[in-house]
Short mmCIF file of C-alpha atoms in Angstrom, two decimals:
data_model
loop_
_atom_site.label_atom_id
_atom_site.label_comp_id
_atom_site.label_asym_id
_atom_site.label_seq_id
_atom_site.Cartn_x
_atom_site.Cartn_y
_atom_site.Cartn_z
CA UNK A 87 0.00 0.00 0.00
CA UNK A 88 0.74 3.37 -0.77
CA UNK A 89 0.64 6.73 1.34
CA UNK A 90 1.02 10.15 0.64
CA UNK A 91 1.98 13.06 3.01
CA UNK A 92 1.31 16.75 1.98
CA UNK A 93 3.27 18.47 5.27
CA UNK A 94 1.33 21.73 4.98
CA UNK A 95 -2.27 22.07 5.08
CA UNK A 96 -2.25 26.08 4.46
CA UNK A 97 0.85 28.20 2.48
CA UNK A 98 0.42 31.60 2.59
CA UNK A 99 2.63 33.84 0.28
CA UNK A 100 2.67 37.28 -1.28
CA UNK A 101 2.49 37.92 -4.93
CA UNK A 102 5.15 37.33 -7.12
CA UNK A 103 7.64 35.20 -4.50
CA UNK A 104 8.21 31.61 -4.82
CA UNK A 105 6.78 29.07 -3.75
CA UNK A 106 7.09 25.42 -2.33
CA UNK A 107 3.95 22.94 -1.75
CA UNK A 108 6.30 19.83 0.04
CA UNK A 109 4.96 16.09 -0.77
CA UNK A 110 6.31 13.00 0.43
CA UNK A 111 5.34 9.37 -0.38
CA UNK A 112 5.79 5.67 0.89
CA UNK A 113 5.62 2.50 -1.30
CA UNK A 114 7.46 -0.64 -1.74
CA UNK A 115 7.20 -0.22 -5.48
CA UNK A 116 7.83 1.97 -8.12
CA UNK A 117 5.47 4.98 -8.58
CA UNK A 118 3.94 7.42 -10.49
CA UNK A 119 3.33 10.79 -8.90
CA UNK A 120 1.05 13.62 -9.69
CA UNK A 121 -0.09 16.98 -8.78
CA UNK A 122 -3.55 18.11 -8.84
CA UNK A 123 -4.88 21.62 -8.58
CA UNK A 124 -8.46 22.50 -7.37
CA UNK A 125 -10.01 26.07 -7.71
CA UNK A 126 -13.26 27.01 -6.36
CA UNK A 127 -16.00 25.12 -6.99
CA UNK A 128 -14.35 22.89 -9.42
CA UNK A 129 -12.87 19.48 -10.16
CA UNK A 130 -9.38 18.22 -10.04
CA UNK A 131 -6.84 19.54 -13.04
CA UNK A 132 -3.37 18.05 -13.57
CA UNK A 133 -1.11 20.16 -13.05
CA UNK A 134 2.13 17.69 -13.75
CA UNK A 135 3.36 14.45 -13.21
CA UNK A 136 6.01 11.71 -12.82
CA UNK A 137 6.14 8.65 -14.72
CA UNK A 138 10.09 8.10 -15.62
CA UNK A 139 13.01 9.92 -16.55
CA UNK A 140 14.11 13.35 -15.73
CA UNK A 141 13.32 13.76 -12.48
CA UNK A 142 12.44 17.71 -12.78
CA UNK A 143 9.17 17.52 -14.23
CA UNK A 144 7.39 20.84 -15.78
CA UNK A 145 3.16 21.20 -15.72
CA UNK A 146 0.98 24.15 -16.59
CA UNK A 147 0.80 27.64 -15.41
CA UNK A 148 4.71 27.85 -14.57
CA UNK A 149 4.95 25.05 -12.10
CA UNK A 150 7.38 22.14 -11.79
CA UNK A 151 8.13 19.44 -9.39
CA UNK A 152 11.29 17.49 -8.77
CA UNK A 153 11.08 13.54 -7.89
CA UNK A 154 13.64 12.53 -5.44
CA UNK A 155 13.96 8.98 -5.09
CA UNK A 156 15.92 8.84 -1.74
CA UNK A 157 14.14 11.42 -0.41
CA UNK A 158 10.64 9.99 -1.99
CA UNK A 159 9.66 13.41 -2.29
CA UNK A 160 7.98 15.03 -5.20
CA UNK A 161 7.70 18.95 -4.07
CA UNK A 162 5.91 21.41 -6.22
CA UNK A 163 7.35 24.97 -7.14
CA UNK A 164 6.92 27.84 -8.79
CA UNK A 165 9.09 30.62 -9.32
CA UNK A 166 6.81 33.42 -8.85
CA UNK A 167 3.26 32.93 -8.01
CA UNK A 168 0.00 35.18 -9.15
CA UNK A 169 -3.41 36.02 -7.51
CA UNK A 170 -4.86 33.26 -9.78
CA UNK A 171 -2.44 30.46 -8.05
CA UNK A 172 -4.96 30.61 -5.51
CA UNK A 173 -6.16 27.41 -4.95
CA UNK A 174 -6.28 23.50 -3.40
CA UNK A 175 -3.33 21.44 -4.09
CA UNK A 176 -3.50 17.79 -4.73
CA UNK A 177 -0.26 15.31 -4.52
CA UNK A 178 -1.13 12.40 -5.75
CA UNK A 179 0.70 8.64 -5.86
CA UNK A 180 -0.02 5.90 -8.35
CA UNK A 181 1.80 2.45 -7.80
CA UNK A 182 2.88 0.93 -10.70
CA UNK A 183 1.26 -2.37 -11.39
CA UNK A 184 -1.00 -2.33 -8.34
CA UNK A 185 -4.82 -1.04 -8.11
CA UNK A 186 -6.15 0.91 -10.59
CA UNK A 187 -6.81 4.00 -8.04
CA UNK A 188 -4.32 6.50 -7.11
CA UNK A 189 -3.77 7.59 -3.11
CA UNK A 190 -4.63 11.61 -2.39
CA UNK A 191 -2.69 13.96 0.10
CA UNK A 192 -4.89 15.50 2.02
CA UNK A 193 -4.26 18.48 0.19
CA UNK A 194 -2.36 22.09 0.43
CA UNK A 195 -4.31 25.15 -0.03
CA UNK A 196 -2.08 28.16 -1.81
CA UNK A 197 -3.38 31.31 -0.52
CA UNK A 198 -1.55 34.39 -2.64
CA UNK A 199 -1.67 37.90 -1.16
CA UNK A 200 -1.30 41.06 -2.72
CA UNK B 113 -13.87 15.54 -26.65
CA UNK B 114 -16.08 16.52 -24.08
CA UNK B 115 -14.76 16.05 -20.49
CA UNK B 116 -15.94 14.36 -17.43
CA UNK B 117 -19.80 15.79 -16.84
CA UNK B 118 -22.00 15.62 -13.76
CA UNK B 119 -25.52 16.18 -12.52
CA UNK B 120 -26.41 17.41 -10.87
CA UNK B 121 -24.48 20.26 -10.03
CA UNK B 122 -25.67 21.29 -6.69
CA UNK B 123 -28.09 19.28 -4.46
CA UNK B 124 -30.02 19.76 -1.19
CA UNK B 125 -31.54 16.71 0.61
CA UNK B 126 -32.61 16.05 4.10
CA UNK B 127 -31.60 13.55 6.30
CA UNK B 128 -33.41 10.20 5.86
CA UNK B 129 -33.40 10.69 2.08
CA UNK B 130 -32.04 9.05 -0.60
CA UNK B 131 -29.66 10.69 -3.98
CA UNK B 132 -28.63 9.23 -7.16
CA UNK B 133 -25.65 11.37 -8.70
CA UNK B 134 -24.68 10.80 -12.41
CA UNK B 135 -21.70 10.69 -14.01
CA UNK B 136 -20.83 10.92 -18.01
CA UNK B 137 -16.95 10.15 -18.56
CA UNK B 138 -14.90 10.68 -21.56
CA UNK B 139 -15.63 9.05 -24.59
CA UNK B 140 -13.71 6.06 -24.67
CA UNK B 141 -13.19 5.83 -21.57
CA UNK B 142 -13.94 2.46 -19.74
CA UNK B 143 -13.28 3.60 -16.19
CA UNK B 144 -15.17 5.77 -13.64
CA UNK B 145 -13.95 6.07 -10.13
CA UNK B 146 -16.13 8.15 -7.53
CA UNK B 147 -14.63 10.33 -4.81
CA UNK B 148 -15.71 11.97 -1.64
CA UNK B 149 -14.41 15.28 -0.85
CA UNK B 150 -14.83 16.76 2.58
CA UNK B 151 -12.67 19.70 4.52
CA UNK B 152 -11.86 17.06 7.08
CA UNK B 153 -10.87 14.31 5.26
CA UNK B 154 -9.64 14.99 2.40
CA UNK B 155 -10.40 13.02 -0.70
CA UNK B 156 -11.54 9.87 -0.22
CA UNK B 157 -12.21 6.87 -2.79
CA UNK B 158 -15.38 5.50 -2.90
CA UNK B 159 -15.07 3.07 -5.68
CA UNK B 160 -14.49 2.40 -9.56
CA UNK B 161 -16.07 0.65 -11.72
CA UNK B 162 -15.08 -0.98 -14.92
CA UNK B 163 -17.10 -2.38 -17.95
CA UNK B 164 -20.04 -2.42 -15.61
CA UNK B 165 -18.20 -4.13 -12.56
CA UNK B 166 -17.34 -2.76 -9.65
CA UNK B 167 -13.40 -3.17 -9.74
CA UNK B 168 -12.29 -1.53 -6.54
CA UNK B 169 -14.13 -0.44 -3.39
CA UNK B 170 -13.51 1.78 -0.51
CA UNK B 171 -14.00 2.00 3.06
CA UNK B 172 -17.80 3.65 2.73
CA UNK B 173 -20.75 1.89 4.70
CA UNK B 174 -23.33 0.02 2.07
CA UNK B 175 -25.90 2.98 2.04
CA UNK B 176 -22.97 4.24 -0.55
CA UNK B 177 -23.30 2.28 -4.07
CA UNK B 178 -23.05 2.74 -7.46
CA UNK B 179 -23.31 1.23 -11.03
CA UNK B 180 -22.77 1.63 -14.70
CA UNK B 181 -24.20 1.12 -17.76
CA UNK B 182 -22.74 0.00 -21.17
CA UNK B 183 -22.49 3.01 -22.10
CA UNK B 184 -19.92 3.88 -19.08
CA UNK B 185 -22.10 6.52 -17.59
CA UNK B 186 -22.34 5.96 -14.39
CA UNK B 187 -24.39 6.40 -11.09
CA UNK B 188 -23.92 6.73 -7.22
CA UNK B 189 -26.34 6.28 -5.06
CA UNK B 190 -26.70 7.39 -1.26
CA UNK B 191 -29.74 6.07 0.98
CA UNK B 192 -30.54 7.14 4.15
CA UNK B 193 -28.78 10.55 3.82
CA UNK B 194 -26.85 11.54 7.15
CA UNK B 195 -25.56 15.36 7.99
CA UNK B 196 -22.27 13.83 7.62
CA UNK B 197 -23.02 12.99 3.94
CA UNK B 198 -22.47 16.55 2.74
CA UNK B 199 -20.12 16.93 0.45
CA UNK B 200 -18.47 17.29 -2.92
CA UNK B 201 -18.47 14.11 -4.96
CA UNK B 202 -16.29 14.01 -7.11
CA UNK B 203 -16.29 11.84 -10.37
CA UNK B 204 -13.11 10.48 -12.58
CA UNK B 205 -12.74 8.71 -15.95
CA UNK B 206 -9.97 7.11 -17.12
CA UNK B 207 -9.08 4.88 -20.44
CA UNK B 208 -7.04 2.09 -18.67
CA UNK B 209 -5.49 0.74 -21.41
CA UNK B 210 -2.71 -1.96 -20.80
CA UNK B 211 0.04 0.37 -21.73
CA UNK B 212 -1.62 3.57 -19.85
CA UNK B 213 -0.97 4.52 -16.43
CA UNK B 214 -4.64 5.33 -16.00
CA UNK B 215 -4.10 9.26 -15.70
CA UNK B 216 -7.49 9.99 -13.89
CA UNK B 217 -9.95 13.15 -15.69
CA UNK B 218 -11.98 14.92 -13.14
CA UNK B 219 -15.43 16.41 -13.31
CA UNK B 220 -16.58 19.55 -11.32
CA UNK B 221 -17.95 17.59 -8.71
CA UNK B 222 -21.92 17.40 -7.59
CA UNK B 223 -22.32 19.32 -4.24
CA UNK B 224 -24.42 17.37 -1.57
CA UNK B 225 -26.27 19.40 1.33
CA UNK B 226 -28.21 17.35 3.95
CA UNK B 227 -30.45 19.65 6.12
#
C-alpha cells in the first residue's frame, strides 16, 4: 500500500515570491506521482506528473516538481506565483502495477496575497 | 472531446433521504472512479467501476453504491442521507489501457447538502 503526506495544510505567500507545496510518499514499489490543482467550486486539473526519466518535471501555469527517489519526495514549485495560483493542491501517488486508483494527500491550499 | 460531466451540479436533501448522482466520462473511456471530498478528510475513494463491474471499493458503509451502464455513464447512489453525507463528490474517468498509467480526468464535482 501506498501513502502520501502533503506536510502543509495552508501556504500563505505574497504575490510574485516563490513558492514550495512539500509532498512525500511511501511504497514498496515503483510509482507514479502527480499533482492536482483544485479552484473554487471545481474538479481536479493536472497540473504535472512523474512517470520516468528526468526527475524535474514541468506542468501548466509555470509550475514544476522534482522527484527525489531517496528522499521519496515530489515537491511542487513555482518561481513566482500570481493572484490566480490561488487554490487547493492535490499530490497524488499511483503504484505501478497495483490497483487501478491513485492515493490523495490530504491536500495544500495556496493562498496568494497582494 | 467533451470532459468528465455531472448532474447534478448542486443538491439539497434532508436527512433520511435518498440521492442518485450521475456521471458521463470521456468518450472512450472504460473507467469511472467516484470520490468523496470533505474539509476534514480529504479526498476519499469510494469506488471504480469498470465495464459495468465494480473493480475496486472503498472503506464507505453500504448505504454508498453505485453502477454503470454500457455506455460507461455511471451512477452513485446514497440512501438514508446523514448530515455527515455533505459533500463534494467528485467523479473520474480514465481509459485504462494496458500500456496507460490510468491518468485519472476529473469532473466539477456534484455538491451534496443534507439539512
Amino acid at each position: 500500500a501506498q501513502s502520501v503526506t502533503q506536510l502543509d495544510s495552508q501556504v500563505p505567500v505574497f504575490e510574485e515570491a516563490p513558492v514550495e507545496l512539500r509532498c512525500n510518499y511511501s511504497s514498496s514499489v515503483s510509482v507514479y506521482l502527480f499533482w492536482y490543482v483544485q479552484y473554487p467550486n471545481q474538479g481536479l486539473q493536472l497540473l504535472l506528473k512523474y512517470l520516468s526519466g528526468s526527475t524535474l518535471v514541468k506542468g501548466i501555469n509555470g509550475f514544476e516538481a522534482e522527484f527525489n527517489k531517496s528522499q521519496t519526495s515530489f515537491h511542487l514549485r513555482k518561481p513566482s506565483v500570481h493572484i490566480s495560483d490561488t487554490a487547493e493542491y492535490f499530490c497524488a501517488v499511483f503504484a505501478s502495477g497495483g490497483s487501478y486508483i491513485p492515493t490523495f494527500g490530504r491536500g495544500t491550499s495556496l493562498i496568494v496575497h497582494p | 472531446k467533451a470532459g468528465v460531466t455531472q448532474t447534478p451540479r448542486y443538491l439539497i436533501k434532508t436527512r433520511g433521504q435518498q440521492v442518485t448522482l450521475s456521471c458521463s466520462p470521456i468518450s472512450g473511456h472504460r473507467s469511472v472512479s467516484w470520490y468523496q471530498q470533505t474539509p476534514g478528510q480529504g479526498l476519499q475513494f469510494l469506488f471504480e467501476y469498470f465495464s459495468e463491474t465494480q473493480r475496486n471499493k472503498g472503506n464507505f458503509p453500504g448505504r454508498f453504491s453505485g453502477r454503470q451502464f454500457s455506455n460507461s455513464r455511471s451512477e452513485m447512489n446514497v440512501s438514508t442521507l446523514e448530515l455527515g453525507d455533505s459533500a463534494l463528490y467528485l467523479c473520474a474517468s480514465s481509459s485504462d489501457q494496458l500500456d496507460s498509467y490510468n491518468e485519472q480526468f476529473f469532473g466539477p464535482g456534484t455538491r451534496l447538502t443534507v439539512l
